[in-house]
Amino acid sequence: MNVVDQKNLISNLKKEGVLAVVTINDIDKTNYLCEALLNGGINMIELTLRTDNAFKIINHISKNYADITVGAGTILSITQLGKAIESGASFGVAPGIDPNVIEESKKLNFTFAPGICTPSDIQLALNYEINLLKFFPAEYSGGLDYLKSISAPFIQNDLKFIPLGGININSAKKYLHSNLVVAIGGSWIASNSLIVDCNWKEIEKRAKEMHKLIATVR
């Protein structure tokens, strides 16, 4: 099992600055995708569980690409949690917060970052000693200013966030300047349309643009 503990995951995310959020169902395209991201300087992926072959693809990446840390996205149930771990995911994330999934992840020593959007969500996560959280949907909820507002009462808990939702290359910089943000979720880098069209050059280009931006901020 390639699980990364919460402390090391936060460290890795802070170093890299971006988590490429990917939805892909074609295993044959996975190699091209991984090569494009790596060539662009991105080596952390959140692979969403929205396709039939998602777990197979996580397994393929974890076995064949040692330079990539792949996490399972959109974990909505204990069943999905178990399959993600079996597939070799290094960590898991979710759009919301489910105590049942959190408790099971704790039992299995699997690093899991639930999604939050309110102070109540944050407080619930802290009850489980989780301080790495996904902020979703970021831009549509009020962006960085809103995140600063809802996290302010918990400043003593050293919260760290992965904002995702509506962010692009133009809005990424403001998030990366914040001490609250360890990395942003980038779904535009390897969008569904680019993968379907096999436009690996554009994916590599977008990855390089993001990598260059991160270098200027951190």
mmCIF file of N, CA and C in Angstrom, residues 16 18 40-42 169 206-216:
data_model
loop_
_atom_site.group_PDB
_atom_site.id
_atom_site.type_symbol
_atom_site.label_atom_id
_atom_site.label_comp_id
_atom_site.label_asym_id
_atom_site.label_seq_id
_atom_site.Cartn_x
_atom_site.Cartn_y
_atom_site.Cartn_z
ATOM 1 N N GLU A 16 4.572 20.968 -4.170
ATOM 2 C CA GLU A 16 4.158 20.906 -5.573
ATOM 3 C C GLU A 16 3.201 22.035 -5.956
ATOM 4 N N VAL A 18 0.100 22.101 -6.742
ATOM 5 C CA VAL A 18 -1.075 21.795 -7.561
ATOM 6 C C VAL A 18 -1.345 20.302 -7.568
ATOM 7 N N GLY A 40 5.325 18.211 -17.962
ATOM 8 C CA GLY A 40 4.959 19.570 -17.610
ATOM 9 C C GLY A 40 5.315 19.942 -16.184
ATOM 10 N N GLY A 41 5.854 18.988 -15.425
ATOM 11 C CA GLY A 41 6.300 19.278 -14.070
ATOM 12 C C GLY A 41 5.286 18.995 -12.981
ATOM 13 N N ILE A 42 4.204 18.286 -13.326
ATOM 14 C CA ILE A 42 3.172 17.965 -12.338
ATOM 15 C C ILE A 42 3.208 16.474 -12.017
ATOM 16 N N ILE A 169 -5.988 29.082 -14.414
ATOM 17 C CA ILE A 169 -4.631 29.622 -14.360
ATOM 18 C C ILE A 169 -4.629 31.093 -13.944
ATOM 19 N N ARG A 206 -0.267 23.255 -20.537
ATOM 20 C CA ARG A 206 -0.967 23.810 -19.386
ATOM 21 C C ARG A 206 -0.256 23.443 -18.085
ATOM 22 N N ALA A 207 0.273 22.221 -18.043
ATOM 23 C CA ALA A 207 1.017 21.787 -16.855
ATOM 24 C C ALA A 207 2.266 22.655 -16.674
ATOM 25 N N LYS A 208 2.949 22.942 -17.763
ATOM 26 C CA LYS A 208 4.156 23.776 -17.687
ATOM 27 C C LYS A 208 3.812 25.191 -17.251
ATOM 28 N N GLU A 209 2.702 25.721 -17.751
ATOM 29 C CA GLU A 209 2.268 27.066 -17.360
ATOM 30 C C GLU A 209 2.003 27.123 -15.861
ATOM 31 N N MET A 210 1.346 26.103 -15.362
ATOM 32 C CA MET A 210 1.040 26.068 -13.942
ATOM 33 C C MET A 210 2.305 25.885 -13.119
ATOM 34 N N HIS A 211 3.187 25.018 -13.567
ATOM 35 C CA HIS A 211 4.455 24.774 -12.865
ATOM 36 C C HIS A 211 5.274 26.056 -12.804
ATOM 37 N N LYS A 212 5.267 26.815 -13.882
ATOM 38 C CA LYS A 212 6.010 28.083 -13.932
ATOM 39 C C LYS A 212 5.407 29.097 -12.963
ATOM 40 N N LEU A 213 4.076 29.146 -12.919
ATOM 41 C CA LEU A 213 3.405 30.060 -12.001
ATOM 42 C C LEU A 213 3.739 29.733 -10.553
ATOM 43 N N ILE A 214 3.709 28.471 -10.210
ATOM 44 C CA ILE A 214 4.008 28.041 -8.842
ATOM 45 C C ILE A 214 5.430 28.454 -8.450
ATOM 46 N N ALA A 215 6.357 28.346 -9.394
ATOM 47 C CA ALA A 215 7.752 28.699 -9.125
ATOM 48 C C ALA A 215 7.903 30.175 -8.779
ATOM 49 N N THR A 216 7.044 31.018 -9.325
ATOM 50 C CA THR A 216 7.137 32.457 -9.048
ATOM 51 C C THR A 216 6.524 32.816 -7.698
#
